[in-house]
Amino acid sequence: MMSLNSSSFLKNSISGVSRTQSQSLKLPVRRPVVVSVVNANGRPERNVGVSLDNADKEVNAPVAVEVAESDSKQQTAIVGGGVEDVYGEDSATEDHFITPWSVSVASGYSLLRDPHHNKGLAFTEKERDAHYLRGLLPPVVVNHDLQVKKMMHNMRQYQVPLQRYQAMMDLQERNERLFYKLLIENVEELLPIVYTPTVGEACQKYGSIFKNPQGLFISLKDKGKILEILKNWPQKKIQVIVVTDGERILGLGDLGCQGMGIPVGKLSLYTALGGIRPSACLPITIDVGTNNEKMLNDEFYIGLRQKRATGKEYSDLMNEFMTAVKQNYGEKVLVQFEDFANHNAFDLLAKYSTTHLVFNDDIQGTASVVLAGLISALKLVGGTLADHRFLFLGAGEAGTGIAELIALEISKQTNVPITETRKKVWLVDSKGLIVKSRLDSLQHFKKPWAHDHEPVNHFLDAVKKPIILALSNPTSQSECTAEQAYTWSEGRAIFASGSPFAPVEYNGKLYVSGQSNNAYIFPGFGLGLIISGAIRVHDDMLLAASEALAEQVTQEHFDNGLIYPPFTNIRKISANIAARVASKAYELGLASRLPQPEDLVAYAESCMYSPKYRSYR
């Protein structure tokens, strides 16, 4: 039922198992707009490339500028086909009035093949005439909502989760705004498809299902050329990068280059759940080889066919990458390390946290979401964090990351040094309880948890009234199922898991378990860093995120046995988390976007991307 390579925790009463012709126009604009170049006949040119710069420059090409009424009857400046920017969708999470904004909009057949601007059957009669779409689409015109309804109907026809995943990825490459509207409005149903557990199987079979590149692939063959590769990516104003080397994908191990599914999935959630613009997100895989013999022998494998590089060769490539990222995208680009093996994850975070805006979701994101669960669970079991002792099964990235954040929170609440509060937390690895007698043989990240104690061999002996968090992903790697947890504890357990489980009926009572899922934290956390212009990540920001998430749990949720709020309200949750993280960045002097907005929650919401269709003229 349990796995020693996964993190978990418990108190002596709390336990856990642990993304033709063109013209360039320059206009002095303050808001992003879409420009249509008009020919002598009054019709827009085909395949017009449009570039807008907010610097005070002269217009050097003829344009048609109109003012139209939006749906809300407010006057909105339209430059050849813009739309009211109610949600800040075009300028969301970027430096307003500073960073230039550019977009390329095609017409005709090319427009239907452009996922960023394609609307499919939602193009109006006027748009079809104006943009040479007449005859390229069936005559019917449907609205956005009906498209969503149709897509969900089609999605539910698939019985195999991987087929649903492929259908979602195909939609993302065909109609970006429909993809995100679908995901946002059906998040609880589609989250397990675009993220864990289905994304795990997608990574295992990525070579077979690979169609179009959704991010950048950087390999050992590219040494000395990484900056050039970054410049090859079409979007230039990147604000979030999720990068993996594929060595420890979820609980599935070394999947090499095929781990790209994880950055792609994570960044989809940054947009859907956290409101970061899709064009500001960049998935990257660093391919240094793989030690997975099955991958190396698979004729469809898409990565380098060699054993993993280590030591100086590995660190030199990563250093070139991190240097190029900062040179190309600046000081405030967030780099999220994802699914690196323990021996590299801790070193990379320690090395670059003082020079870059970096975040490790496996170490810090997991810790923050689990701490939030603990804070809210205390309302059910009583006491404060300092009143309890915690025991973890698993002492890797997640286990030690959670342990450290718990110790930090206790230290903050009690004003006791963290060296002392760490003694409230105990860890078990594959060799048993981590104690001082093992100090010389321990990896450096385990040493702070070596306490004075005799060896303990029976983990379950300490469990009396458990809070069980089965954190490992995907579902196949979970330490236990919801049914096992409720049955084993005779219904006493408070249970949550990394991947979702169906409700369980035990002794005539229906138990609905929640998800201790990092998706609660990293989208809002990233949004908070971006809207404040943070230049570094601080542990206090993680504590602030945990507290903000815990505050979203209501008595109604507790009455249903939940210690996390439902994902249906995730955008509101993310906005609150972003506000608290941004507030902490300002408090710590790490924010560069000044002055600080008076209402950070409202500001965070105003910066969130909306998948609403634009109107084109």
Coordinates of C-alpha atoms in Angstrom, one line a residue:
M1 CA 0.0 0.0 0.0
M2 CA 3.0 2.3 0.5
S3 CA 6.1 3.2 -1.4
L4 CA 9.3 4.2 0.2
N5 CA 10.3 6.4 -2.8
S6 CA 7.4 8.7 -2.3
S7 CA 6.9 11.4 0.3
S8 CA 4.3 11.1 3.0
F9 CA 3.8 12.2 6.6
L10 CA 2.0 11.7 9.8
K11 CA 1.7 13.0 13.3
N12 CA 1.5 10.5 16.1
S13 CA -2.1 11.2 15.4
I14 CA -1.4 12.7 11.9
S15 CA -0.1 10.6 9.0
G16 CA 0.3 10.8 5.3
V17 CA 1.4 8.9 2.3
S18 CA 2.9 10.7 0.5
R19 CA 2.5 23.5 -20.7
T20 CA 2.3 36.8 -49.7
Q21 CA 2.4 40.4 -48.9
S22 CA 3.1 42.0 -45.6
Q23 CA 3.5 45.4 -44.1
S24 CA 4.9 46.6 -40.8
L25 CA 3.1 49.3 -38.9
K26 CA 4.3 51.3 -36.0
L27 CA 1.7 53.2 -33.9
P28 CA 1.9 55.1 -30.6
V29 CA -0.5 52.8 -28.8
R30 CA -1.1 52.2 -25.1
R31 CA -3.2 49.0 -25.5
P32 CA -2.6 46.0 -27.7
V33 CA -4.7 46.1 -30.8
V34 CA -5.2 44.2 -34.1
V35 CA -4.4 46.3 -37.2
S36 CA -5.9 45.7 -40.6
V37 CA -4.1 47.3 -43.6
V38 CA -6.6 48.5 -46.2
N39 CA -5.9 48.4 -50.0
A40 CA -7.1 50.9 -52.6
N41 CA -10.4 49.0 -52.9
G42 CA -11.1 49.4 -49.2
R43 CA -10.5 45.7 -48.4
P44 CA -7.8 44.3 -46.1
E45 CA -4.6 42.9 -47.7
R46 CA -4.1 39.2 -47.4
N47 CA -1.6 37.8 -44.9
V48 CA -0.8 41.1 -43.3
G49 CA 1.9 41.1 -40.8
V50 CA 1.4 43.7 -38.1
S51 CA 3.9 45.1 -35.6
L52 CA 3.0 47.6 -33.0
D53 CA 5.4 49.5 -30.8
N54 CA 4.2 51.7 -28.0
A55 CA 7.2 54.0 -28.4
D56 CA 6.3 57.4 -29.8
K57 CA 6.9 56.7 -33.5
E58 CA 5.3 57.8 -36.7
V59 CA 2.7 55.7 -38.6
N60 CA 4.5 54.7 -41.8
A61 CA 1.8 52.8 -43.6
P62 CA -1.9 53.5 -44.3
V63 CA -4.3 52.0 -41.7
A64 CA -8.0 52.1 -41.1
V65 CA -8.7 53.0 -37.5
E66 CA -12.2 52.8 -36.2
V67 CA -14.1 53.1 -32.9
A68 CA -16.8 50.5 -32.3
E69 CA -19.1 49.7 -29.4
S70 CA -18.4 46.6 -27.5
D71 CA -20.9 44.1 -26.1
S72 CA -21.0 46.1 -22.9
K73 CA -21.8 49.3 -24.9
Q74 CA -18.5 50.9 -23.7
Q75 CA -16.5 52.7 -26.4
T76 CA -13.4 50.7 -27.3
A77 CA -10.7 51.8 -29.6
I78 CA -10.6 49.3 -32.5
V79 CA -7.7 49.4 -35.0
G80 CA -8.9 47.3 -37.9
G81 CA -10.5 44.6 -35.7
G82 CA -9.7 44.7 -32.0
V83 CA -12.1 43.7 -29.2
E84 CA -12.9 45.2 -25.8
D85 CA -10.1 44.1 -23.5
V86 CA -12.4 43.5 -20.5
Y87 CA -10.1 41.0 -18.8
G88 CA -6.8 42.5 -19.8
E89 CA -6.3 39.5 -22.1
D90 CA -4.0 41.2 -24.5
S91 CA -1.8 42.9 -21.9
A92 CA -2.3 40.5 -19.1
T93 CA 0.8 39.9 -16.9
E94 CA 3.1 42.1 -19.0
D95 CA 4.7 45.5 -18.3
H96 CA 1.9 47.9 -19.3
F97 CA 3.1 50.9 -21.4
I98 CA 6.7 49.6 -21.5
T99 CA 7.0 46.3 -23.3
P100 CA 6.3 46.5 -27.1
W101 CA 3.5 44.1 -28.3
S102 CA 3.4 42.5 -31.7
V103 CA 1.1 40.1 -33.4
S104 CA 0.8 38.6 -36.9
V105 CA -2.7 38.1 -38.3
A106 CA -3.3 36.3 -41.5
S107 CA -6.3 36.1 -43.8
G108 CA -8.0 33.3 -45.7
Y109 CA -6.9 29.8 -45.5
S110 CA -3.8 30.8 -43.4
L111 CA -6.1 32.3 -40.8
L112 CA -7.9 29.0 -40.3
R113 CA -4.6 27.4 -39.7
D114 CA -3.4 29.9 -37.1
P115 CA -4.4 28.6 -33.6
H116 CA -3.9 32.0 -32.0
H117 CA -6.6 33.7 -34.1
N118 CA -8.7 30.9 -35.6
K119 CA -12.3 30.8 -34.5
G120 CA -13.6 28.0 -36.7
L121 CA -17.3 28.2 -37.3
A122 CA -17.6 31.2 -34.9
F123 CA -16.3 33.6 -37.7
T124 CA -19.2 35.9 -38.4
E125 CA -20.6 36.6 -41.9
K126 CA -18.8 40.0 -42.0
E127 CA -15.5 38.4 -40.9
R128 CA -15.8 35.7 -43.5
D129 CA -16.2 38.4 -46.3
A130 CA -13.5 40.7 -44.9
H131 CA -10.9 38.0 -44.4
Y132 CA -11.4 35.9 -47.5
L133 CA -13.0 33.0 -45.6
R134 CA -16.2 32.7 -47.7
G135 CA -16.5 29.2 -49.0
L136 CA -13.7 27.9 -46.8
L137 CA -16.2 27.2 -44.0
P138 CA -19.6 25.6 -44.0
P139 CA -22.4 28.3 -44.0
V140 CA -23.5 27.9 -40.4
V141 CA -22.2 30.4 -37.8
V142 CA -22.0 29.2 -34.2
N143 CA -21.2 30.9 -31.0
H144 CA -18.3 30.2 -28.6
D145 CA -20.5 28.5 -26.0
L146 CA -22.0 26.1 -28.6
Q147 CA -18.5 25.2 -29.7
V148 CA -17.6 24.3 -26.1
K149 CA -20.8 22.2 -25.8
K150 CA -19.9 20.3 -29.0
M151 CA -16.3 19.7 -28.0
M152 CA -17.3 18.3 -24.6
H153 CA -19.9 16.1 -26.2
N154 CA -17.2 14.8 -28.6
M155 CA -14.7 14.4 -25.8
R156 CA -17.0 12.2 -23.7
Q157 CA -17.3 9.8 -26.6
Y158 CA -13.7 8.7 -26.0
Q159 CA -13.4 5.8 -23.6
V160 CA -9.6 5.9 -23.4
P161 CA -8.0 8.8 -21.4
L162 CA -5.1 9.1 -23.8
Q163 CA -7.5 9.6 -26.7
R164 CA -9.0 12.5 -24.8
Y165 CA -5.5 13.9 -24.2
Q166 CA -4.7 13.7 -27.9
A167 CA -8.0 15.3 -28.8
M168 CA -7.3 18.2 -26.3
M169 CA -3.8 18.7 -27.8
D170 CA -5.2 18.7 -31.3
L171 CA -7.7 21.4 -30.2
Q172 CA -4.9 23.5 -28.7
E173 CA -3.0 23.4 -32.0
R174 CA -6.1 24.3 -33.9
N175 CA -8.0 26.8 -31.8
E176 CA -6.2 28.1 -28.8
R177 CA -9.0 30.2 -27.3
L178 CA -11.5 27.4 -27.6
F179 CA -9.1 25.0 -25.9
Y180 CA -8.7 27.3 -22.9
K181 CA -12.4 28.2 -22.7
L182 CA -13.1 24.4 -22.7
L183 CA -10.5 23.7 -20.0
I184 CA -11.5 26.7 -17.8
E185 CA -15.2 25.8 -17.8
N186 CA -14.7 22.1 -17.3
V187 CA -11.6 22.1 -15.2
E188 CA -12.6 19.3 -12.8
E189 CA -13.4 16.9 -15.7
L190 CA -10.4 17.9 -17.9
L191 CA -7.7 18.5 -15.4
P192 CA -6.9 14.8 -15.1
I193 CA -6.7 14.6 -18.9
V194 CA -4.3 17.5 -19.6
Y195 CA -2.3 16.9 -16.4
T196 CA -1.9 14.0 -14.1
P197 CA -2.7 11.1 -14.4
T198 CA -3.1 11.0 -18.2
V199 CA -0.1 13.2 -18.9
G200 CA 2.1 10.4 -17.5
E201 CA 0.9 7.9 -20.1
A202 CA 1.3 10.6 -22.7
C203 CA 5.0 11.1 -21.8
Q204 CA 5.6 7.3 -21.9
K205 CA 4.1 7.2 -25.5
Y206 CA 5.2 10.7 -26.5
G207 CA 7.4 9.5 -29.4
S208 CA 4.5 7.6 -30.9
I209 CA 1.9 10.4 -30.5
F210 CA 4.2 13.3 -31.3
K211 CA 2.8 15.5 -34.1
N212 CA 3.9 19.2 -33.8
P213 CA 6.5 20.8 -31.5
Q214 CA 4.8 22.6 -28.6
G215 CA 8.0 23.9 -27.0
L216 CA 11.8 24.0 -27.4
F217 CA 14.1 21.0 -27.4
I218 CA 17.7 21.7 -26.3
S219 CA 20.2 18.9 -26.4
L220 CA 23.9 18.3 -25.8
K221 CA 24.4 18.7 -29.6
D222 CA 23.3 22.4 -29.1
K223 CA 26.1 23.4 -26.7
G224 CA 27.2 26.9 -27.6
K225 CA 24.0 27.6 -29.5
I226 CA 21.4 27.8 -26.8
L227 CA 20.9 31.6 -27.0
E228 CA 20.3 31.2 -30.8
I229 CA 17.8 28.4 -30.1
L230 CA 15.8 30.6 -27.7
K231 CA 15.6 33.3 -30.4
N232 CA 14.1 30.7 -32.7
W233 CA 10.9 30.6 -30.6
P234 CA 8.3 32.8 -32.3
Q235 CA 7.1 34.5 -29.1
K236 CA 9.6 37.0 -27.7
K237 CA 8.0 38.2 -24.5
I238 CA 8.2 35.1 -22.4
Q239 CA 7.4 35.4 -18.7
V240 CA 7.2 31.7 -17.5
I241 CA 9.4 28.9 -18.6
V242 CA 8.8 25.3 -17.4
V243 CA 11.9 23.2 -18.0
T244 CA 12.6 19.5 -17.4
D245 CA 15.5 17.1 -18.2
G246 CA 13.1 14.2 -18.1
E247 CA 15.0 12.2 -15.5
R248 CA 12.2 11.8 -13.0
I249 CA 8.8 12.2 -14.7
L250 CA 6.1 12.0 -12.0
G251 CA 6.6 8.6 -10.4
L252 CA 7.5 7.0 -13.7
G253 CA 11.2 7.6 -13.7
D254 CA 13.6 8.5 -16.5
L255 CA 11.6 9.2 -19.7
G256 CA 14.3 11.4 -21.3
C257 CA 13.2 13.7 -24.1
Q258 CA 9.7 12.4 -23.9
G259 CA 9.2 14.3 -20.6
M260 CA 8.1 17.3 -22.8
G261 CA 4.5 16.5 -21.9
I262 CA 5.1 17.8 -18.4
P263 CA 6.2 21.4 -19.3
V264 CA 3.4 21.5 -21.9
G265 CA 0.8 20.4 -19.4
K266 CA 2.0 22.6 -16.6
L267 CA 2.0 25.7 -18.8
S268 CA -1.6 24.9 -20.0
L269 CA -2.5 25.2 -16.4
Y270 CA -0.6 28.4 -15.9
T271 CA -2.9 29.9 -18.5
A272 CA -6.2 28.1 -17.6
L273 CA -5.9 28.3 -13.8
G274 CA -3.5 31.2 -13.3
G275 CA -4.4 33.5 -16.2
I276 CA -0.9 33.8 -17.7
R277 CA -1.1 34.6 -21.4
P278 CA -0.4 31.5 -23.6
S279 CA 2.1 33.6 -25.7
A280 CA 4.1 34.3 -22.5
C281 CA 4.6 30.6 -21.7
L282 CA 7.5 28.5 -23.0
P283 CA 7.9 24.7 -22.4
I284 CA 11.5 23.5 -22.7
T285 CA 13.1 20.1 -22.5
I286 CA 16.8 19.7 -21.9
D287 CA 17.9 16.4 -23.5
V288 CA 21.1 15.1 -22.0
G289 CA 20.3 11.5 -22.8
T290 CA 18.5 8.8 -20.9
N291 CA 19.4 5.8 -18.9
N292 CA 16.0 4.1 -19.7
E293 CA 17.0 1.1 -21.9
K294 CA 13.4 0.8 -23.1
M295 CA 13.5 4.3 -24.5
L296 CA 16.9 3.8 -26.1
N297 CA 15.7 0.7 -27.8
D298 CA 12.4 2.2 -28.9
E299 CA 12.5 3.0 -32.7
F300 CA 10.0 5.8 -32.1
Y301 CA 12.0 7.5 -29.3
I302 CA 12.5 11.2 -30.2
G303 CA 15.5 12.0 -28.0
L304 CA 19.3 11.5 -28.0
R305 CA 20.2 7.8 -28.0
Q306 CA 22.9 7.8 -25.3
K307 CA 23.3 7.5 -21.6
R308 CA 22.7 10.6 -19.5
A309 CA 25.5 13.2 -19.3
T310 CA 26.6 13.9 -15.7
G311 CA 29.1 16.1 -13.9
K312 CA 30.7 19.0 -15.6
E313 CA 29.2 18.2 -19.0
Y314 CA 25.7 18.5 -17.5
S315 CA 26.3 21.5 -15.3
D316 CA 28.0 23.4 -18.2
L317 CA 25.0 22.9 -20.4
M318 CA 22.6 23.9 -17.7
N319 CA 24.7 27.0 -16.9
E320 CA 24.7 28.0 -20.6
F321 CA 20.9 27.6 -20.6
M322 CA 20.3 29.7 -17.5
T323 CA 22.6 32.4 -18.7
A324 CA 20.9 32.5 -22.1
V325 CA 17.5 32.6 -20.6
K326 CA 18.4 35.7 -18.5
Q327 CA 20.1 37.3 -21.5
N328 CA 17.2 36.8 -23.8
Y329 CA 14.2 37.3 -21.6
G330 CA 15.6 39.5 -18.7
E331 CA 15.7 39.4 -15.0
K332 CA 12.0 38.8 -14.3
V333 CA 11.3 35.6 -16.4
L334 CA 10.2 32.8 -14.1
V335 CA 12.0 29.5 -14.6
Q336 CA 10.2 26.6 -13.1
F337 CA 12.3 23.4 -12.7
E338 CA 10.2 20.4 -13.2
D339 CA 10.8 16.7 -12.6
F340 CA 14.6 16.7 -12.2
A341 CA 16.1 13.9 -10.2
N342 CA 17.0 14.6 -6.6
H343 CA 20.7 14.9 -7.1
N344 CA 20.2 17.7 -9.6
A345 CA 17.0 19.3 -8.4
F346 CA 18.4 20.6 -5.1
D347 CA 21.7 21.7 -6.6
L348 CA 20.0 23.7 -9.4
L349 CA 17.7 25.4 -7.0
A350 CA 20.4 26.3 -4.6
K351 CA 22.8 27.5 -7.4
Y352 CA 20.4 29.8 -9.3
S353 CA 18.0 31.0 -6.6
T354 CA 20.3 33.9 -5.8
T355 CA 20.8 35.0 -9.4
H356 CA 17.5 34.1 -11.2
L357 CA 13.8 34.0 -10.5
V358 CA 13.5 30.2 -10.1
F359 CA 11.0 27.9 -8.5
N360 CA 11.0 24.1 -8.2
D361 CA 7.5 22.8 -8.2
D362 CA 8.5 19.3 -6.9
I363 CA 10.2 20.8 -3.9
Q364 CA 8.5 24.1 -3.2
G365 CA 5.1 23.7 -4.9
T366 CA 4.4 20.4 -3.3
A367 CA 5.5 21.7 0.1
S368 CA 3.2 24.7 -0.2
V369 CA 0.1 22.8 -1.2
V370 CA 0.6 20.2 1.6
L371 CA 1.2 22.8 4.2
A372 CA -2.1 24.4 3.1
G373 CA -3.8 21.1 3.6
L374 CA -2.3 20.7 7.1
I375 CA -3.3 24.3 8.1
S376 CA -6.9 23.6 7.1
A377 CA -6.9 20.1 8.6
L378 CA -6.0 21.5 12.0
K379 CA -9.5 22.9 12.1
L380 CA -10.7 19.3 12.2
V381 CA -8.1 17.6 14.4
G382 CA -7.4 20.6 16.7
G383 CA -4.3 22.3 17.9
T384 CA -1.6 24.2 16.1
L385 CA 1.2 22.8 13.9
A386 CA 3.6 23.1 16.9
D387 CA 1.4 20.8 18.9
H388 CA 2.0 17.9 16.5
R389 CA 4.9 15.7 15.4
F390 CA 5.2 14.7 11.7
L391 CA 6.7 11.6 10.2
F392 CA 7.3 11.3 6.4
L393 CA 7.6 8.1 4.4
G394 CA 10.0 9.2 1.7
A395 CA 12.8 11.7 2.0
G396 CA 13.3 13.0 -1.5
E397 CA 12.5 16.4 -3.2
A398 CA 8.8 16.4 -2.1
G399 CA 9.4 14.9 1.4
T400 CA 12.2 17.2 2.5
G401 CA 10.6 20.2 0.8
I402 CA 7.4 19.7 2.7
A403 CA 9.3 19.1 5.9
E404 CA 11.2 22.3 5.6
L405 CA 8.1 24.4 4.9
I406 CA 6.4 22.9 7.9
A407 CA 9.4 23.8 10.1
L408 CA 9.5 27.3 8.7
E409 CA 5.8 27.8 9.4
I410 CA 6.1 26.6 13.0
S411 CA 9.1 28.8 13.5
K412 CA 7.1 31.8 12.1
Q413 CA 4.2 31.0 14.5
T414 CA 6.3 30.4 17.6
N415 CA 9.4 32.6 17.1
V416 CA 11.5 29.5 17.8
P417 CA 14.6 29.0 15.6
I418 CA 14.1 26.6 12.7
T419 CA 16.9 24.4 13.9
E420 CA 14.6 23.6 16.8
T421 CA 11.3 23.4 14.9
R422 CA 12.9 20.8 12.5
K423 CA 12.9 18.4 15.5
K424 CA 9.1 18.2 15.2
V425 CA 9.6 16.5 11.8
W426 CA 10.9 13.0 11.2
L427 CA 11.6 11.3 7.9
V428 CA 11.9 7.7 6.8
D429 CA 13.8 6.7 3.7
S430 CA 14.5 3.3 2.1
K431 CA 16.9 2.5 4.9
G432 CA 14.7 3.4 7.8
L433 CA 14.3 6.3 10.1
I434 CA 16.7 9.1 9.5
V435 CA 18.7 9.5 12.7
K436 CA 22.1 11.0 13.7
S437 CA 23.9 7.7 13.7
R438 CA 23.4 7.6 9.9
L439 CA 24.7 11.2 9.4
D440 CA 27.9 10.4 7.6
S441 CA 26.1 8.4 4.9
L442 CA 23.2 10.7 4.3
Q443 CA 22.8 12.9 1.2
H444 CA 23.2 16.6 2.1
F445 CA 19.5 17.4 1.8
K446 CA 18.6 14.8 4.3
K447 CA 21.1 15.8 7.0
P448 CA 19.0 18.5 8.7
W449 CA 16.5 15.8 9.6
A450 CA 18.8 13.5 11.4
H451 CA 17.7 13.6 15.0
D452 CA 18.6 11.6 18.1
H453 CA 16.5 8.4 18.2
E454 CA 16.9 4.7 18.2
P455 CA 16.1 2.8 15.0
V456 CA 12.4 2.4 14.2
N457 CA 11.3 -0.4 11.9
H458 CA 7.5 -0.3 12.0
F459 CA 6.2 2.8 10.3
L460 CA 2.5 2.1 10.9
D461 CA 2.8 1.7 14.6
A462 CA 2.8 5.5 15.0
V463 CA -0.5 6.0 13.1
K464 CA -3.6 6.5 15.3
K465 CA -5.9 9.2 13.8
P466 CA -4.5 9.9 10.3
I467 CA -4.6 12.6 7.8
I468 CA -3.5 10.7 4.7
L469 CA -2.1 12.5 1.7
A470 CA -1.2 10.0 -1.0
L471 CA 0.9 12.4 -3.1
S472 CA 2.6 10.4 -5.8
N473 CA 1.5 10.7 -9.4
P474 CA 0.1 9.3 -11.6
T475 CA -2.7 7.2 -10.1
S476 CA -0.8 4.0 -10.7
Q477 CA 2.0 5.3 -8.4
S478 CA -0.2 6.5 -5.6
E479 CA 0.7 5.1 -2.2
C480 CA -2.8 4.0 -1.5
T481 CA -6.3 4.5 -3.0
A482 CA -9.1 6.4 -1.3
E483 CA -10.9 3.2 -0.7
Q484 CA -7.9 1.6 1.0
A485 CA -7.5 4.7 3.2
Y486 CA -11.1 4.8 4.4
T487 CA -11.3 1.1 4.9
W488 CA -8.0 0.7 6.8
S489 CA -8.8 3.6 9.1
E490 CA -12.4 2.5 9.5
G491 CA -13.6 5.8 8.1
R492 CA -11.5 7.9 10.5
A493 CA -9.1 9.1 7.8
I494 CA -9.1 12.6 6.3
F495 CA -7.8 11.7 2.8
A496 CA -6.5 13.7 -0.2
S497 CA -4.3 12.6 -3.1
G498 CA -2.1 13.9 -5.9
S499 CA -4.4 12.4 -8.6
P500 CA -8.2 12.2 -8.3
F501 CA -10.1 9.2 -6.9
A502 CA -13.8 8.6 -7.1
P503 CA -16.0 8.9 -4.0
V504 CA -16.0 5.9 -1.7
E505 CA -18.9 4.4 0.2
Y506 CA -18.0 2.8 3.6
N507 CA -20.4 1.6 6.2
G508 CA -23.3 3.4 4.5
K509 CA -21.5 6.8 4.4
L510 CA -20.2 8.4 1.2
Y511 CA -16.7 9.8 1.5
V512 CA -15.5 12.4 -1.1
S513 CA -11.8 12.9 -1.2
G514 CA -10.0 16.0 -2.4
Q515 CA -6.8 16.5 -4.3
S516 CA -3.5 17.6 -2.7
N517 CA -2.5 18.9 -6.2
N518 CA 0.2 21.3 -7.0
A519 CA -2.1 22.9 -9.5
Y520 CA -3.7 24.7 -6.6
I521 CA -0.4 26.6 -6.0
F522 CA 1.9 27.1 -8.9
P523 CA -0.5 29.0 -11.3
G524 CA -1.4 31.6 -8.7
F525 CA 2.1 31.7 -7.3
G526 CA 3.5 32.4 -10.7
L527 CA 0.9 35.1 -11.4
G528 CA 1.8 36.8 -8.1
L529 CA 5.5 36.9 -9.0
I530 CA 4.7 38.4 -12.4
I531 CA 2.2 41.0 -11.4
S532 CA 4.6 42.3 -8.8
G533 CA 7.6 42.1 -11.0
A534 CA 9.4 40.0 -8.5
I535 CA 13.1 39.4 -9.1
R536 CA 13.6 36.5 -6.6
V537 CA 11.5 33.8 -4.9
H538 CA 11.6 33.9 -1.1
D539 CA 10.3 31.1 1.3
D540 CA 7.9 33.6 2.9
M541 CA 6.1 33.8 -0.4
L542 CA 5.5 30.0 -0.2
L543 CA 4.1 30.4 3.3
A544 CA 1.9 33.2 2.1
A545 CA 0.6 31.0 -0.7
S546 CA -0.2 28.1 1.7
E547 CA -2.1 30.4 4.0
A548 CA -4.0 31.9 1.2
L549 CA -5.1 28.5 -0.1
A550 CA -6.1 27.3 3.4
E551 CA -8.3 30.3 3.8
Q552 CA -10.3 29.3 0.8
V553 CA -11.6 26.2 2.6
T554 CA -15.1 26.7 4.0
Q555 CA -17.1 25.0 6.7
E556 CA -19.1 23.3 4.0
H557 CA -16.0 21.8 2.6
F558 CA -15.0 20.5 6.1
D559 CA -18.4 19.0 6.6
N560 CA -17.8 17.0 3.4
G561 CA -14.4 15.8 4.6
L562 CA -12.5 18.1 2.3
I563 CA -9.3 20.0 3.3
Y564 CA -8.9 21.7 -0.1
P565 CA -11.5 23.8 -2.0
P566 CA -13.0 22.4 -5.2
F567 CA -11.2 23.2 -8.5
T568 CA -14.4 24.8 -9.8
N569 CA -13.3 28.1 -8.1
I570 CA -9.7 27.8 -9.0
R571 CA -9.3 31.1 -10.8
K572 CA -10.6 33.0 -7.8
I573 CA -8.4 30.9 -5.6
S574 CA -5.4 31.7 -7.9
A575 CA -6.1 35.4 -7.8
N576 CA -6.1 35.3 -4.0
I577 CA -2.9 33.4 -3.9
A578 CA -1.3 35.8 -6.4
A579 CA -2.4 38.7 -4.3
R580 CA -0.8 37.3 -1.1
V581 CA 2.4 36.4 -3.0
A582 CA 2.7 39.8 -4.6
S583 CA 2.0 41.5 -1.3
K584 CA 4.8 39.5 0.3
A585 CA 7.1 40.5 -2.6
Y586 CA 6.4 44.2 -2.0
E587 CA 6.9 43.7 1.8
L588 CA 10.3 42.0 1.2
G589 CA 11.5 44.7 -1.3
L590 CA 11.6 42.1 -4.1
A591 CA 8.9 43.7 -6.3
S592 CA 9.9 45.9 -9.2
R593 CA 6.5 46.9 -10.5
L594 CA 5.7 50.2 -8.7
P595 CA 3.7 51.6 -7.3
Q596 CA 1.9 48.7 -5.5
P597 CA -1.7 48.4 -6.6
E598 CA -4.2 49.2 -3.8
D599 CA -6.3 46.1 -4.3
L600 CA -4.0 43.3 -5.3
V601 CA -6.8 40.7 -5.7
A602 CA -8.7 42.9 -8.1
Y603 CA -5.5 43.7 -9.9
A604 CA -4.6 40.0 -10.2
E605 CA -8.0 39.3 -11.7
S606 CA -7.7 42.2 -14.1
C607 CA -4.4 40.7 -15.4
M608 CA -5.8 37.2 -16.1
Y609 CA -6.0 36.0 -19.7
S610 CA -9.5 35.5 -21.0
P611 CA -10.2 33.1 -23.9
K612 CA -13.0 35.3 -25.2
Y613 CA -12.9 35.6 -29.0
R614 CA -11.9 38.9 -30.6
S615 CA -13.9 40.5 -33.3
Y616 CA -12.0 41.0 -36.6
R617 CA -12.8 43.5 -39.3

